[in-house]
């Protein structure tokens, strides 16, 4: 992978960080030429190679999510750890499943959707949703997002 510096405004990465390789799914592109991808980061001064999810468009490179950050809509002790099943809509919103770590340990994966800065939780295992038949608990978040929608 090309060693591009990503430690600048809007990218979510530490100054001096570089893309170190791909992570999870390959990149996806929509009909407007926007690209969403996940990659690992080389963070200078640390042995911690985090991962993240970005969207590249005419507005530049924007971070959507980073590993080790709390999952939106989940307990603050539950953090994102990896990204998979990436999708990209025609208006630049992304959808993905993230593996989770932290406590409580029974929340293991979650499905998110949104634009950079507007991410929201759709579902996570061990969370409850209301249905016409009452409250249901989601056993797993193995949704299969459409790659382009």
XYZ file of C-alpha atoms in Angstrom:
149
model
C 0.000 0.000 0.000
C 1.187 3.519 -0.787
C 2.542 5.160 2.385
C 0.268 8.194 2.577
C 0.337 10.454 5.612
C -3.095 10.677 7.211
C -2.355 12.647 10.369
C -4.153 15.849 9.340
C -7.412 17.662 10.056
C -10.525 15.559 9.498
C -8.715 12.261 9.099
C -9.014 11.283 12.767
C -5.435 10.014 12.844
C -2.526 11.056 15.043
C -0.194 13.602 13.375
C 2.528 11.706 11.523
C 0.441 8.544 11.118
C 0.556 6.609 7.848
C -1.694 4.041 6.225
C 0.082 0.741 6.852
C -2.141 -1.673 4.924
C -5.677 -2.701 4.120
C -8.008 -3.915 6.857
C -11.186 -5.881 6.334
C -13.047 -5.449 3.055
C -11.621 -3.990 -0.112
C -12.534 -0.421 -0.988
C -15.980 0.374 -2.393
C -16.807 3.177 -4.835
C -20.139 4.786 -5.688
C -21.343 6.317 -8.970
C -20.066 9.771 -7.906
C -16.492 8.573 -7.493
C -16.537 8.599 -3.693
C -14.469 5.802 -2.172
C -14.841 4.200 1.255
C -12.141 1.920 2.648
C -10.721 0.501 5.848
C -7.005 0.436 6.596
C -4.527 -0.108 9.380
C -2.453 2.788 10.680
C 1.217 3.045 11.550
C 1.310 5.427 14.505
C 4.805 6.846 15.135
C 6.145 6.307 18.626
C 3.828 3.415 19.444
C 3.570 -0.266 18.642
C -0.201 0.064 18.449
C -1.347 -0.361 14.856
C -4.936 0.793 14.903
C -7.495 0.492 12.122
C -9.961 2.938 10.702
C -12.610 3.605 8.111
C -12.426 6.589 5.711
C -14.329 8.201 2.847
C -12.460 10.011 0.067
C -14.420 12.476 -2.061
C -14.064 15.900 -3.682
C -14.065 17.236 -0.089
C -10.909 15.254 0.714
C -10.244 12.387 3.081
C -12.670 12.161 6.040
C -12.577 9.715 8.927
C -15.724 7.722 9.678
C -14.522 5.544 12.575
C -11.314 4.491 14.333
C -10.536 1.383 16.329
C -10.297 1.902 20.077
C -13.012 4.591 19.961
C -16.279 4.008 21.858
C -19.056 2.655 19.659
C -21.761 5.265 19.045
C -24.935 4.266 20.908
C -23.127 1.658 23.043
C -21.693 1.788 26.575
C -18.528 3.965 26.699
C -16.575 0.879 27.787
C -17.316 -0.865 24.458
C -14.914 0.152 21.683
C -14.625 -0.509 17.958
C -11.882 -2.957 17.020
C -12.271 -3.900 13.329
C -14.450 -3.122 10.310
C -16.107 -5.458 7.815
C -18.904 -5.678 5.186
C -18.399 -2.134 4.025
C -21.071 -0.426 1.891
C -21.294 3.080 0.371
C -24.470 4.902 -0.665
C -24.855 7.286 -3.584
C -24.892 10.211 -1.135
C -21.664 9.203 0.643
C -23.060 7.401 3.694
C -21.287 4.226 4.752
C -22.588 1.042 6.327
C -20.394 -1.493 8.091
C -20.170 -4.080 10.826
C -17.579 -3.543 13.540
C -16.185 -6.127 15.885
C -16.205 -4.738 19.415
C -14.091 -5.152 22.527
C -14.384 -3.992 26.121
C -17.045 -4.566 28.763
C -19.661 -5.857 28.872
C -17.948 -8.656 26.970
C -21.168 -10.114 25.534
C -21.575 -7.182 23.098
C -19.325 -8.466 20.285
C -20.426 -6.854 17.009
C -22.567 -3.983 15.757
C -23.951 -2.590 12.508
C -23.460 1.163 11.883
C -24.534 3.576 9.142
C -23.905 7.262 8.416
C -21.692 9.926 6.939
C -18.427 11.090 8.525
C -19.366 12.835 11.775
C -22.947 11.498 11.628
C -22.488 7.812 12.384
C -25.305 5.980 14.181
C -25.830 2.517 15.598
C -28.404 0.402 13.738
C -28.127 -2.812 15.761
C -25.763 -4.726 18.027
C -25.926 -8.174 19.489
C -27.334 -8.259 23.023
C -29.337 -5.070 22.412
C -33.096 -4.912 22.409
C -35.455 -3.629 19.733
C -39.179 -3.057 19.819
C -41.334 -5.021 17.400
C -45.106 -5.441 16.883
C -44.773 -8.657 18.923
C -42.945 -7.031 21.861
C -39.302 -6.546 22.773
C -36.739 -8.732 21.003
C -33.060 -9.233 21.762
C -30.658 -9.325 18.825
C -28.514 -12.460 19.000
C -25.931 -11.405 16.404
C -25.329 -8.549 13.979
C -24.526 -10.648 10.935
C -26.389 -8.347 8.551
C -25.184 -8.261 4.980
C -25.191 -4.594 3.940
C -25.586 -3.849 0.253
C -22.262 -2.654 -1.167
C -23.808 0.315 -2.927
C -27.259 1.705 -2.068
